PDB file of C-alpha atoms and ligand atoms in Angstrom:
ATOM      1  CA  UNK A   1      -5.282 -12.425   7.519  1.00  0.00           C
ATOM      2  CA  UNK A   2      -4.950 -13.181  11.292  1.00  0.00           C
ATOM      3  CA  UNK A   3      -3.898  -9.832  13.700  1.00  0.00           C
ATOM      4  CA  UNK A   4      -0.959 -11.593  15.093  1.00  0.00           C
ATOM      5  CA  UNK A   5       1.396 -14.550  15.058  1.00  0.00           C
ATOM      6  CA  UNK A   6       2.836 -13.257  10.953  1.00  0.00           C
ATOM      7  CA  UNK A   7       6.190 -12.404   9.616  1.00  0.00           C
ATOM      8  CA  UNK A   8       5.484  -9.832   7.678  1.00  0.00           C
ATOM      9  CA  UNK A   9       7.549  -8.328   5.058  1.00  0.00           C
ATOM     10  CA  UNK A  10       6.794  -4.390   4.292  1.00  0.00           C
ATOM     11  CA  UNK A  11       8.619  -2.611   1.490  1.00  0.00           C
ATOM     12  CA  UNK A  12       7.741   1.071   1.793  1.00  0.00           C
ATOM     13  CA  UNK A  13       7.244   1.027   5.574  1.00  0.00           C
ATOM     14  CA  UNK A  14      10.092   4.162   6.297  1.00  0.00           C
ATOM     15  CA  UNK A  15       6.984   6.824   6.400  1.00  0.00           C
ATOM     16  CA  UNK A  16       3.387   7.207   6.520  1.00  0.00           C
ATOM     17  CA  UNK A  17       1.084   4.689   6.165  1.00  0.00           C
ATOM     18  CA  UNK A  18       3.480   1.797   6.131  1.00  0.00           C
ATOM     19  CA  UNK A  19       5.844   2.881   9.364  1.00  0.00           C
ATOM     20  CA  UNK A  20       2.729   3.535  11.429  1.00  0.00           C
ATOM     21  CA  UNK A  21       1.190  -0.091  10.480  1.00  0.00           C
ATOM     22  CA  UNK A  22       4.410  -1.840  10.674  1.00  0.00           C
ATOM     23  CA  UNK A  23       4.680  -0.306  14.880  1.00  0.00           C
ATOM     24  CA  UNK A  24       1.156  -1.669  15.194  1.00  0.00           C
ATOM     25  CA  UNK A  25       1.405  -5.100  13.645  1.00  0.00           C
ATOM     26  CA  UNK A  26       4.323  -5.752  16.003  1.00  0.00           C
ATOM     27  CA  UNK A  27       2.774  -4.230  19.000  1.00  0.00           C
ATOM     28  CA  UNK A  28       0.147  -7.016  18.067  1.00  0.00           C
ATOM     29  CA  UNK A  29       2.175 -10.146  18.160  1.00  0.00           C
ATOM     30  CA  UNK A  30       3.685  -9.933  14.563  1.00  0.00           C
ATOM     31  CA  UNK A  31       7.133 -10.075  13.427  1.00  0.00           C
ATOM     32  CA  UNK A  32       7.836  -7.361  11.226  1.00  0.00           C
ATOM     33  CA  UNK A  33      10.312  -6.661   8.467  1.00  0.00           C
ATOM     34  CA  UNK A  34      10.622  -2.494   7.194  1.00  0.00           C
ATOM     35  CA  UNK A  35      11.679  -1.559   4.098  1.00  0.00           C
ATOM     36  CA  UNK A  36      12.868   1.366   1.787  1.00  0.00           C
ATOM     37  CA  UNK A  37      15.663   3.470   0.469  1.00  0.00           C
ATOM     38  CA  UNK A  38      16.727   5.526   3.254  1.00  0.00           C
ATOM     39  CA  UNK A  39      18.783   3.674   4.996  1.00  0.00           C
ATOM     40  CA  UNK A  40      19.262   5.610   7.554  1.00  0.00           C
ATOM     41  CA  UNK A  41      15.960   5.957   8.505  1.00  0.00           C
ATOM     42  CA  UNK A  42      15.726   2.359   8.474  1.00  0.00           C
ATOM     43  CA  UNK A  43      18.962   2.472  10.927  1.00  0.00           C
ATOM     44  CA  UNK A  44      16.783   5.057  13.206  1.00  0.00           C
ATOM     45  CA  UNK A  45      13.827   3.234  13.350  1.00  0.00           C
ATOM     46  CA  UNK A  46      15.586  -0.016  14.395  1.00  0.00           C
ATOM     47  CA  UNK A  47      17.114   1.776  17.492  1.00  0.00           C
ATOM     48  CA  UNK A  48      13.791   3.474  18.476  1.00  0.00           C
ATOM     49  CA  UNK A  49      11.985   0.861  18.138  1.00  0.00           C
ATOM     50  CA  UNK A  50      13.659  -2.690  19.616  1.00  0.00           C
ATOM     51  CA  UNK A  51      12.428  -5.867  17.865  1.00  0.00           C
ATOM     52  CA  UNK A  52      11.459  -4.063  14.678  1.00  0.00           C
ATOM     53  CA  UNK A  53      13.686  -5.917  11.517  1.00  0.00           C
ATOM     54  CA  UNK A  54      14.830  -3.742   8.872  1.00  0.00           C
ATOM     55  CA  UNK A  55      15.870  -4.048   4.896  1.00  0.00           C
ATOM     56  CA  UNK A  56      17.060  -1.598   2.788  1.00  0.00           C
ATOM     57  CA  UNK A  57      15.459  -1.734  -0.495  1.00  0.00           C
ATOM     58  CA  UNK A  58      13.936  -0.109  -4.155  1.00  0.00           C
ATOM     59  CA  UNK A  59      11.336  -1.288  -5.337  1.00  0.00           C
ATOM     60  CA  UNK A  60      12.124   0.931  -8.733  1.00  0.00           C
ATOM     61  CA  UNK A  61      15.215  -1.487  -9.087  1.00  0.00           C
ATOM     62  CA  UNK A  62      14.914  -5.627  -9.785  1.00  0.00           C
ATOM     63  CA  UNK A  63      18.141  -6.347  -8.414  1.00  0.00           C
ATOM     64  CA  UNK A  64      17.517  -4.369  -5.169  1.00  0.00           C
ATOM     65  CA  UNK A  65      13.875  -6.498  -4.857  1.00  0.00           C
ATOM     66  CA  UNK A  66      15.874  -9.880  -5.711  1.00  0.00           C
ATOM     67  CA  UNK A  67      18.491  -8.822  -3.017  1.00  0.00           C
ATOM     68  CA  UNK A  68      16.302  -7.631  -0.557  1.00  0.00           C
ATOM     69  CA  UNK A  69      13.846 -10.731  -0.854  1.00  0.00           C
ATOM     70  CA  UNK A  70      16.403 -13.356  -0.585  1.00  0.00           C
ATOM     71  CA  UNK A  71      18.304 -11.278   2.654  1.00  0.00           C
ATOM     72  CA  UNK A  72      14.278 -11.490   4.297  1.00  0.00           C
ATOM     73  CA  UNK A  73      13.425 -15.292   3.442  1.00  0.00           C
ATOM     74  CA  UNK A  74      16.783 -16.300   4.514  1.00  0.00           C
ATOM     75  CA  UNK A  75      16.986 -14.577   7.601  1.00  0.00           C
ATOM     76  CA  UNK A  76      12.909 -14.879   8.117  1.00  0.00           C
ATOM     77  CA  UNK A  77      11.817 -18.033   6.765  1.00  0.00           C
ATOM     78  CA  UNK A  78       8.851 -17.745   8.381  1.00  0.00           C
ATOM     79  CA  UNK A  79       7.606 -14.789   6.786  1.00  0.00           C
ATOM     80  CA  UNK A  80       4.492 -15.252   5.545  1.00  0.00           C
ATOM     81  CA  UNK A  81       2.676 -11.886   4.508  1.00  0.00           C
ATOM     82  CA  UNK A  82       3.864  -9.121   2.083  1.00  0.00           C
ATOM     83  CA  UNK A  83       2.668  -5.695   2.479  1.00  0.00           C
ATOM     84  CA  UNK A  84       3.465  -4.195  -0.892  1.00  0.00           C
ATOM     85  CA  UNK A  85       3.139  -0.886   0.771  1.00  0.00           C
ATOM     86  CA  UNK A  86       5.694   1.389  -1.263  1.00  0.00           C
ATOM     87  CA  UNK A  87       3.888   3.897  -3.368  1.00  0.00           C
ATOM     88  CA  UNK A  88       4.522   7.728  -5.238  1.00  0.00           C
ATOM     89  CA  UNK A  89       2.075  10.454  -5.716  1.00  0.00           C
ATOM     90  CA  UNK A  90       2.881  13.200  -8.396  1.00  0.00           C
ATOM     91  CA  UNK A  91       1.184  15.707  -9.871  1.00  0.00           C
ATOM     92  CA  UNK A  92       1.058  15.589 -13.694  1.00  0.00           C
ATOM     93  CA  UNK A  93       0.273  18.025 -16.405  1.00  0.00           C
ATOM     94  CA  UNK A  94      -1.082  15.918 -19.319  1.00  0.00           C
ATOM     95  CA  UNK A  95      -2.066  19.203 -21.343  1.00  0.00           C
ATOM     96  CA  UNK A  96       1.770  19.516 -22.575  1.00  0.00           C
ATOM     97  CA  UNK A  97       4.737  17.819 -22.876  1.00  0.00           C
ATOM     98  CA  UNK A  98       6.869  17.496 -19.971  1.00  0.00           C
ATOM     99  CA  UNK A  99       5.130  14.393 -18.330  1.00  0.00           C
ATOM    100  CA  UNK A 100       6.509  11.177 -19.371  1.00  0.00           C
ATOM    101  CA  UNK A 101       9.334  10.906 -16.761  1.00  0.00           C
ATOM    102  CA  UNK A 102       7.234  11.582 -13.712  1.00  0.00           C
ATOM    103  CA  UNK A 103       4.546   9.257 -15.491  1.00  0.00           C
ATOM    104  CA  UNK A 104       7.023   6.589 -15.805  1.00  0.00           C
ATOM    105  CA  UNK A 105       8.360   6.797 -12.949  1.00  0.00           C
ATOM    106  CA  UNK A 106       4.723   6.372 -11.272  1.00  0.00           C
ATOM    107  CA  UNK A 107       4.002   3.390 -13.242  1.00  0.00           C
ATOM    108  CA  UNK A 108       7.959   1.605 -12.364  1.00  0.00           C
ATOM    109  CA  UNK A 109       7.256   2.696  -8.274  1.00  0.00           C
ATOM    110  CA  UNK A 110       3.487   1.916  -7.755  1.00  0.00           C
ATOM    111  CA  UNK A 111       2.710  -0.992 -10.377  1.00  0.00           C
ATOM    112  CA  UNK A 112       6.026  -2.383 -11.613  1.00  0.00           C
ATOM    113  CA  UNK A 113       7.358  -2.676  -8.131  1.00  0.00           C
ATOM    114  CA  UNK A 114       4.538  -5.072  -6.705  1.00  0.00           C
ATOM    115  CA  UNK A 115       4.589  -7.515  -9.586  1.00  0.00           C
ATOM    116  CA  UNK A 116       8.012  -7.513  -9.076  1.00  0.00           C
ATOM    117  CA  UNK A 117       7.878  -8.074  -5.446  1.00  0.00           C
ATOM    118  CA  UNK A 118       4.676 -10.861  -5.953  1.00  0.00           C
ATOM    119  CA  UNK A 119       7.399 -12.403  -8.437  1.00  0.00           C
ATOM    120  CA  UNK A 120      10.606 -12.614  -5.920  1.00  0.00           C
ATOM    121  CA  UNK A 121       8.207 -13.702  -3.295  1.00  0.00           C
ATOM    122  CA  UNK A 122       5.306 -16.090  -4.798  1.00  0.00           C
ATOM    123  CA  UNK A 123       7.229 -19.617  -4.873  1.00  0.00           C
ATOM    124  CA  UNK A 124       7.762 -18.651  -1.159  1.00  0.00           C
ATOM    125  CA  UNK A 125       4.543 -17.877   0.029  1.00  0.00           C
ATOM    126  CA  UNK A 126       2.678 -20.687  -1.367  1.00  0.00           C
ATOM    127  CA  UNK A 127       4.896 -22.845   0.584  1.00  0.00           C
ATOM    128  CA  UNK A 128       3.818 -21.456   3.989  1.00  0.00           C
ATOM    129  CA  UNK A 129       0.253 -22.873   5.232  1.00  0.00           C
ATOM    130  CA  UNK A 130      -1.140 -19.766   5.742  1.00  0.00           C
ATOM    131  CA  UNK A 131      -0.305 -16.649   3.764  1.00  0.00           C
ATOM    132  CA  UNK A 132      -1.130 -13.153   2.715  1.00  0.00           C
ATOM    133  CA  UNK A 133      -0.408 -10.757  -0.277  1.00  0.00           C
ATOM    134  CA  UNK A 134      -1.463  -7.129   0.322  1.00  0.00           C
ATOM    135  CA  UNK A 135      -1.857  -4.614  -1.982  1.00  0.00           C
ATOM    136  CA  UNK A 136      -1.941  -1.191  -1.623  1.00  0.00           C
ATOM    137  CA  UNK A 137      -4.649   1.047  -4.091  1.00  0.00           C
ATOM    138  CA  UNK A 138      -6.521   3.769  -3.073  1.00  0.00           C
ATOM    139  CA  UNK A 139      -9.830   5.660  -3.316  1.00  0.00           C
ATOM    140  CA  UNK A 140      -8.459   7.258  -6.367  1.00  0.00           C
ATOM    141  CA  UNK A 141      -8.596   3.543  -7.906  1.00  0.00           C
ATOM    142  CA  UNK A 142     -12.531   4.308  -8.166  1.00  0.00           C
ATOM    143  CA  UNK A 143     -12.621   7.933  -8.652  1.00  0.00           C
ATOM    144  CA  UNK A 144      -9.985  10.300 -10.573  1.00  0.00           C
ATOM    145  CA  UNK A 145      -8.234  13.484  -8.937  1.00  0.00           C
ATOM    146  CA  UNK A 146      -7.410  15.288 -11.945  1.00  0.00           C
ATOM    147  CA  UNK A 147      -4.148  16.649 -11.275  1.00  0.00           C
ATOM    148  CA  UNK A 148      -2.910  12.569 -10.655  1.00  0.00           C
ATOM    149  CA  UNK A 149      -3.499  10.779 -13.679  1.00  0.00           C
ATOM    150  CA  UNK A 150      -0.730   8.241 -13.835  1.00  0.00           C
ATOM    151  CA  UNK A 151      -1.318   7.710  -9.808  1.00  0.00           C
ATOM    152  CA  UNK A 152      -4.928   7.030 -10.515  1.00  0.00           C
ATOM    153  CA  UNK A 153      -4.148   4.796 -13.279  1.00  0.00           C
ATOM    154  CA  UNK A 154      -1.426   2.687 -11.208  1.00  0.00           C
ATOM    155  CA  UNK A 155      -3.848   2.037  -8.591  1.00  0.00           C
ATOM    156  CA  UNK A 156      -6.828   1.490 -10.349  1.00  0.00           C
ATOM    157  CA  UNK A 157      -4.108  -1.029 -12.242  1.00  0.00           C
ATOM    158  CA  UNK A 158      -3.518  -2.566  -8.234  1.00  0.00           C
ATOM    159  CA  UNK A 159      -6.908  -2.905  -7.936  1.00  0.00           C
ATOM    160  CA  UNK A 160      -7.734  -5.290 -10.842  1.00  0.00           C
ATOM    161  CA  UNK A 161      -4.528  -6.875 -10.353  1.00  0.00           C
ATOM    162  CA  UNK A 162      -5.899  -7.787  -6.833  1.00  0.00           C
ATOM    163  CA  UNK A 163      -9.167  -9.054  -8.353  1.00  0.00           C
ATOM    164  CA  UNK A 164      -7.740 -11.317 -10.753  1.00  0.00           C
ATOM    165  CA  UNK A 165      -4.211 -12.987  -8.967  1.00  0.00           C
ATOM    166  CA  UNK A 166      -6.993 -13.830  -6.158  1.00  0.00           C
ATOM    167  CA  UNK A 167      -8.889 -15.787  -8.677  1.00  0.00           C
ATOM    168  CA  UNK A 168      -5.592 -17.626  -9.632  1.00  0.00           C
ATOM    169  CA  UNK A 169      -4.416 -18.327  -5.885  1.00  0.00           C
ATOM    170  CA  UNK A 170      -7.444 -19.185  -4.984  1.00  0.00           C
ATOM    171  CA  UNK A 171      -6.295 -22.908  -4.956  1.00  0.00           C
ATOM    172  CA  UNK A 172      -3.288 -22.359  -2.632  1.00  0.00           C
ATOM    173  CA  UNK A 173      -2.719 -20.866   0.547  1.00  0.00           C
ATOM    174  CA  UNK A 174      -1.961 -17.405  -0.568  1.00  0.00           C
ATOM    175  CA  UNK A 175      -5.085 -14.958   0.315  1.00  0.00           C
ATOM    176  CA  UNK A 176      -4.714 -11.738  -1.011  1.00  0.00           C
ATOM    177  CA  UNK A 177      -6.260  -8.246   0.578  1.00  0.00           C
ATOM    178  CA  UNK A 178      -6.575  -4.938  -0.985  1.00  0.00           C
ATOM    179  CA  UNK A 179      -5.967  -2.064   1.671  1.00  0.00           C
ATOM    180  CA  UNK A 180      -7.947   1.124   0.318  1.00  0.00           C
ATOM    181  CA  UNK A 181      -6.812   4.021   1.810  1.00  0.00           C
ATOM    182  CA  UNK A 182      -8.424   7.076   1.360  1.00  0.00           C
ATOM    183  CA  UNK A 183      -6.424  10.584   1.847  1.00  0.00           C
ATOM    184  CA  UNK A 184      -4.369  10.550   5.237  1.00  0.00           C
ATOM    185  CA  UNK A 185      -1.913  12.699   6.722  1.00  0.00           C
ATOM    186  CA  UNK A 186       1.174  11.266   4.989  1.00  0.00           C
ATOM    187  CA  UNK A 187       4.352  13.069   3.360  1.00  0.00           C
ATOM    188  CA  UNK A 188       2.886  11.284   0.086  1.00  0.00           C
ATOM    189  CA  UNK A 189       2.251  14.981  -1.321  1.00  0.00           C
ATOM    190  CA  UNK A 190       3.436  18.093  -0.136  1.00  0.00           C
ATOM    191  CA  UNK A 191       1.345  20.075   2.030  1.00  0.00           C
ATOM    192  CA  UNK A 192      -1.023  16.341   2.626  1.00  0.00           C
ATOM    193  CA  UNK A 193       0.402  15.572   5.942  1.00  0.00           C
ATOM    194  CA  UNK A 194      -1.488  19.226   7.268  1.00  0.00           C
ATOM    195  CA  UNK A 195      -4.281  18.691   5.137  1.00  0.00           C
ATOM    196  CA  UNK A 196      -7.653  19.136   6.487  1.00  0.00           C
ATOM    197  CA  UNK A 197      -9.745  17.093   4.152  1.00  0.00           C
ATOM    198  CA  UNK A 198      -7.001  14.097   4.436  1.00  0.00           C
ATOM    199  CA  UNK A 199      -8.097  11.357   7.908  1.00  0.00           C
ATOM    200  CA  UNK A 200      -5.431  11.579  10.624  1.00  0.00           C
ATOM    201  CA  UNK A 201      -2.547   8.571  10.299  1.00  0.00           C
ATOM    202  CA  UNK A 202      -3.621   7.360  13.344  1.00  0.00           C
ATOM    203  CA  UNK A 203      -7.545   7.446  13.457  1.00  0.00           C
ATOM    204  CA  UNK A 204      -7.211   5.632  10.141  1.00  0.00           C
ATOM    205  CA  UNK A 205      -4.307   2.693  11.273  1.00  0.00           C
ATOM    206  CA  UNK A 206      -6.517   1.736  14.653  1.00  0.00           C
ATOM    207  CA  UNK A 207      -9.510   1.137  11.938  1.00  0.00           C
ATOM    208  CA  UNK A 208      -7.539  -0.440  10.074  1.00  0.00           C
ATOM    209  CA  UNK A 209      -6.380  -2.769  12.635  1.00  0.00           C
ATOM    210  CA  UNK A 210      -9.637  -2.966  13.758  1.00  0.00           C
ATOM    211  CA  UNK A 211     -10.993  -4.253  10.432  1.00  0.00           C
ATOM    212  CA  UNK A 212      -8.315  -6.895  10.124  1.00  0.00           C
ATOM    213  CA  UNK A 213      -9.259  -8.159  13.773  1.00  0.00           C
ATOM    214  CA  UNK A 214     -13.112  -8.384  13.323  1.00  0.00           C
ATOM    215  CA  UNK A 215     -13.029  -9.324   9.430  1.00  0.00           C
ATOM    216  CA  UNK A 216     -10.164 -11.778   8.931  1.00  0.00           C
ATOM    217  CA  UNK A 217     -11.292 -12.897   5.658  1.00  0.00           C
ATOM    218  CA  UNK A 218     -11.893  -9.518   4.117  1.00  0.00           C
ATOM    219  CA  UNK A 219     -10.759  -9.196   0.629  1.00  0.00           C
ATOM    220  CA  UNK A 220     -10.526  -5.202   0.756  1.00  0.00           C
ATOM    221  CA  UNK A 221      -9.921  -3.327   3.553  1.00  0.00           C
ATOM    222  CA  UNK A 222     -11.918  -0.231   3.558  1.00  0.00           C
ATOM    223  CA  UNK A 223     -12.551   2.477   6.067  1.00  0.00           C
ATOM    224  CA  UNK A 224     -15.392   4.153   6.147  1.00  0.00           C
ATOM    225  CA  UNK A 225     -13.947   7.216   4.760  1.00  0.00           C
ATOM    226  CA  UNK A 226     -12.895   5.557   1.605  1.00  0.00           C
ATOM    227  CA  UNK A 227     -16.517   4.007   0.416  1.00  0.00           C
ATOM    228  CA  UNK A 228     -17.902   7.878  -0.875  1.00  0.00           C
ATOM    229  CA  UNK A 229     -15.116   7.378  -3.484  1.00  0.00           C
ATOM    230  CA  UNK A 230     -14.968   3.408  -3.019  1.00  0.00           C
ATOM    231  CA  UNK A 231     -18.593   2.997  -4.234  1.00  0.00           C
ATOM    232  CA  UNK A 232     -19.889   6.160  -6.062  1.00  0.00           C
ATOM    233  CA  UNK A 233     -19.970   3.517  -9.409  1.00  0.00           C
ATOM    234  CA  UNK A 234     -22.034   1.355  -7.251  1.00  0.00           C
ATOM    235  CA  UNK A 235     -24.347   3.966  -5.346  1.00  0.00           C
ATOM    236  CA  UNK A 236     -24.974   5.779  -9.321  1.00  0.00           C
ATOM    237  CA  UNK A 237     -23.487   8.907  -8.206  1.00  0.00           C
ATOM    238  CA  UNK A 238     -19.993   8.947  -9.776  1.00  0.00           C
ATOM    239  CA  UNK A 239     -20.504  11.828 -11.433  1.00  0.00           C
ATOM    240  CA  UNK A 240     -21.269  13.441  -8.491  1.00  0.00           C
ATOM    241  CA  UNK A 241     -18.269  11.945  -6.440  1.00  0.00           C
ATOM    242  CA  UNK A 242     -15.721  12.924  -9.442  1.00  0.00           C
ATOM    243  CA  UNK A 243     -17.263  16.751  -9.102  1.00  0.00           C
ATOM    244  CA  UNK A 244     -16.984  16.712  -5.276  1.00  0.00           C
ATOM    245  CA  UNK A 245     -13.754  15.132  -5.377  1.00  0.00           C
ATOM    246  CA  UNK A 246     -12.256  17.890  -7.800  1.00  0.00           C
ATOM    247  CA  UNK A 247     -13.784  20.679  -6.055  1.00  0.00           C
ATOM    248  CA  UNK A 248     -12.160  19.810  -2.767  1.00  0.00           C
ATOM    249  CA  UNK A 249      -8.812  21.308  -2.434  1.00  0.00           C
ATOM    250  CA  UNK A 250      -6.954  17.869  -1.497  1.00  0.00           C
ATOM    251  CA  UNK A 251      -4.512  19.970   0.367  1.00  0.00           C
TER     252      UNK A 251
HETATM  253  N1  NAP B 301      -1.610   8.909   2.281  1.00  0.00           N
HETATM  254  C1  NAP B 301      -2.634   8.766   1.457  1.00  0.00           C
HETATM  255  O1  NAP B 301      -3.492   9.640   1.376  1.00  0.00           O
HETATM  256  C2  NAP B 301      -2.793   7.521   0.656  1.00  0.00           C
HETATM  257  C3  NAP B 301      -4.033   7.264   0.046  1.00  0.00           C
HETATM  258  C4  NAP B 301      -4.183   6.135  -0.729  1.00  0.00           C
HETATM  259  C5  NAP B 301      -3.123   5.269  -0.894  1.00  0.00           C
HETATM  260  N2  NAP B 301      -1.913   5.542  -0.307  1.00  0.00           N
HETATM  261  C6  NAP B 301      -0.812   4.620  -0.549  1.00  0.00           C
HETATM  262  O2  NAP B 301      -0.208   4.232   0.666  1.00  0.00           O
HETATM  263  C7  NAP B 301       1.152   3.875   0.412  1.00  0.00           C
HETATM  264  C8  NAP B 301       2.032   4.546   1.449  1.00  0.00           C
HETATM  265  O3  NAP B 301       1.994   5.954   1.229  1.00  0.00           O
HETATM  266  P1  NAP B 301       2.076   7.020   2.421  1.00  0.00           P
HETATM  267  O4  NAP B 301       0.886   7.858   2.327  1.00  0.00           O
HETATM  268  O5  NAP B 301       2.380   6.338   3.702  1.00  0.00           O
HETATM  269  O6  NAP B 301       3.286   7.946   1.920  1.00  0.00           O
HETATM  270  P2  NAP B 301       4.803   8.090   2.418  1.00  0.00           P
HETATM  271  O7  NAP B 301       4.857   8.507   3.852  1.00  0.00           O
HETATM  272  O8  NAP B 301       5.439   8.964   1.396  1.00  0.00           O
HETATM  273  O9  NAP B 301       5.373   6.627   2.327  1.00  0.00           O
HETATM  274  C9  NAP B 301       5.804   6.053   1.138  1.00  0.00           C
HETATM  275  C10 NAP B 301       6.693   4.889   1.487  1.00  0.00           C
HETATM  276  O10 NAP B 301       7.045   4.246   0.255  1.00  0.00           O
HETATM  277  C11 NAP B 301       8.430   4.075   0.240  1.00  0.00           C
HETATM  278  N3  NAP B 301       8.930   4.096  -1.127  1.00  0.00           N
HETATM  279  C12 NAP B 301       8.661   4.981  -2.117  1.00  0.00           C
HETATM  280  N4  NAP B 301       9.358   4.662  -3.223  1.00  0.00           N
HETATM  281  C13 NAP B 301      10.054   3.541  -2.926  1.00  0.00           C
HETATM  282  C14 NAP B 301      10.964   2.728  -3.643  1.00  0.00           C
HETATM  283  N5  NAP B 301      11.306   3.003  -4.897  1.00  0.00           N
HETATM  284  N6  NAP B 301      11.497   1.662  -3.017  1.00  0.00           N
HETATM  285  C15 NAP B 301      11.170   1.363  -1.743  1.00  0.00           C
HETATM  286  N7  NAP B 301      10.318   2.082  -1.011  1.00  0.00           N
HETATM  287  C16 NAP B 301       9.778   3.179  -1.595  1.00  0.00           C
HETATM  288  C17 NAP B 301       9.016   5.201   1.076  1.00  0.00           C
HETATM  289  O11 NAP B 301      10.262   4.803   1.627  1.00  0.00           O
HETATM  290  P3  NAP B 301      11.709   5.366   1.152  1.00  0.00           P
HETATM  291  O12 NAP B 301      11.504   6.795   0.739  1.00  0.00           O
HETATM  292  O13 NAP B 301      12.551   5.213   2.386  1.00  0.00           O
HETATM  293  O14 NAP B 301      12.133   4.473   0.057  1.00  0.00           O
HETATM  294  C18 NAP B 301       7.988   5.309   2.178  1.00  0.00           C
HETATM  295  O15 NAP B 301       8.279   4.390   3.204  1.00  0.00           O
HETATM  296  C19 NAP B 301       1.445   4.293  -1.036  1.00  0.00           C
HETATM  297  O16 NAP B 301       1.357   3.145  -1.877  1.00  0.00           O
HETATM  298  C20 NAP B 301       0.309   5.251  -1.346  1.00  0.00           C
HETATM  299  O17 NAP B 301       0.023   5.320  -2.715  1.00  0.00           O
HETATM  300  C21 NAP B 301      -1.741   6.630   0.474  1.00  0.00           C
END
């Protein structure tokens, strides 16, 4: 994906991760679409920040995806990258009952909502010369925090469903990039935005950037911090990395 010169579509850019890369894709030459529930957030981040497009949608809801997606092509025809940013992190108890509606509401947010999105927005994207599908997974794709089972799951899930739609648009002008995050100082769980073991939200969006800018045609975007969990598997250490990761207190 090229650093500037996009329209780029991000659902689940109110917050966190997706805010913070949204203000630095634009500052680069992008135009850039936010998305998410709270509207008025979205409202408030239009005013601060001039230039910045906005759409309020839920990605837990098809009609809100179908809405939002025809509003952004319509008024944006030139978008040409989606950011399937928008993503939940709950802590599960899988020792008793009790779990199913946080579970399921994991898998609808974090894996439902980017097929859906990919869906509403393929026929689009393979009609622009040059554009980009990125998912969202996480070190916890690779290695498991054992109090997030259904997050681990859903983005070990993105993960493979990264691998394998790149395989199938690997005809057409669609690329597709996997952004790995590892923990960062987000409101994704409580307490994680003050969390000592998580990477600061901005030390980790300049390396992003920085990684898009100097590898275009990377297929995962990793920072450093991400590869002990990224490629414990690979290194023959995962049961190591799965101890290490469990004895840290995440918080
Ligand atoms: N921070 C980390 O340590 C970390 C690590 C690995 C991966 N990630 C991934 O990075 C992504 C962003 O997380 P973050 O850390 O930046 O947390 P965050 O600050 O809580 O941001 C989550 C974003 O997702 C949006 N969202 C959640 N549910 C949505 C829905 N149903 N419809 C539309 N938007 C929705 C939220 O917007 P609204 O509330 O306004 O809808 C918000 O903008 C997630 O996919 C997360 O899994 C984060």
């Amino acid at each position: 994906m090229n650093i500037s010169g996009n329209t780029i579509f991000i659902p689940g850019a109110t917050s966190g991760i997706g805010l913070a890369l949204a203000l630095r894709l634009h500052d680069a030459g992008n135009t850039v679409i936010v998305g998410g529930r709270r509207t008025a957030l979205l409202e408030q981040i239009a005013a601060d920040h001039p230039g910045l497009h906005t759409v309020t949608i839920d990605t837990t809801d098809v009609a809100s995806i179908q809405t939002a997606c025809e509003r952004v092509t319509a008024q944006h025809p030139s978008m040409n990258v989606l950011i399937a940013m928008a993503g939940i992190m709950r802590a599960e108890d899988w020792t008793t009952g009790g779990f199913l509606a946080t579970a399921e509401e994991i898998v609808t947010t974090n894996l439902l909502g980017p097929i859906r999105l990919v869906a509403a927005l393929i026929d689009h994207l393979t009609d622009k010369p040059d554009a980009t599908i990125m998912t969202v997974s996480s070190g916890l794709a690779f290695a498991p925090l054992k109090v997030t089972p259904t997050y681990n799951a859903t983005k070990a899930a993105i993960h493979m469903l990264s691998e394998s739609i790149r395989l199938q648009l690997a005809d057409t002008s669609v690329r597709v990039v996997e952004l790995e995050p590892p923990a960062v100082r987000t409101a994704l769980m409580p307490g994680q935005e003050e969390s000592a073991f998580a990477m600061p939200l901005d030390a980790f969006v300049d390396e992003v950037m920085t990684l898009i800018e100097t590898q275009p045609d990377a297929t995962e975007i990793q920072v450093e911090n991400v590869k002990f969990l990224r490629y414990g598997e690979a290194r023959g250490d995962y049961d190591n990395v799965v101890a290490t990761l469990n004895q840290l207190d995440p918080h």
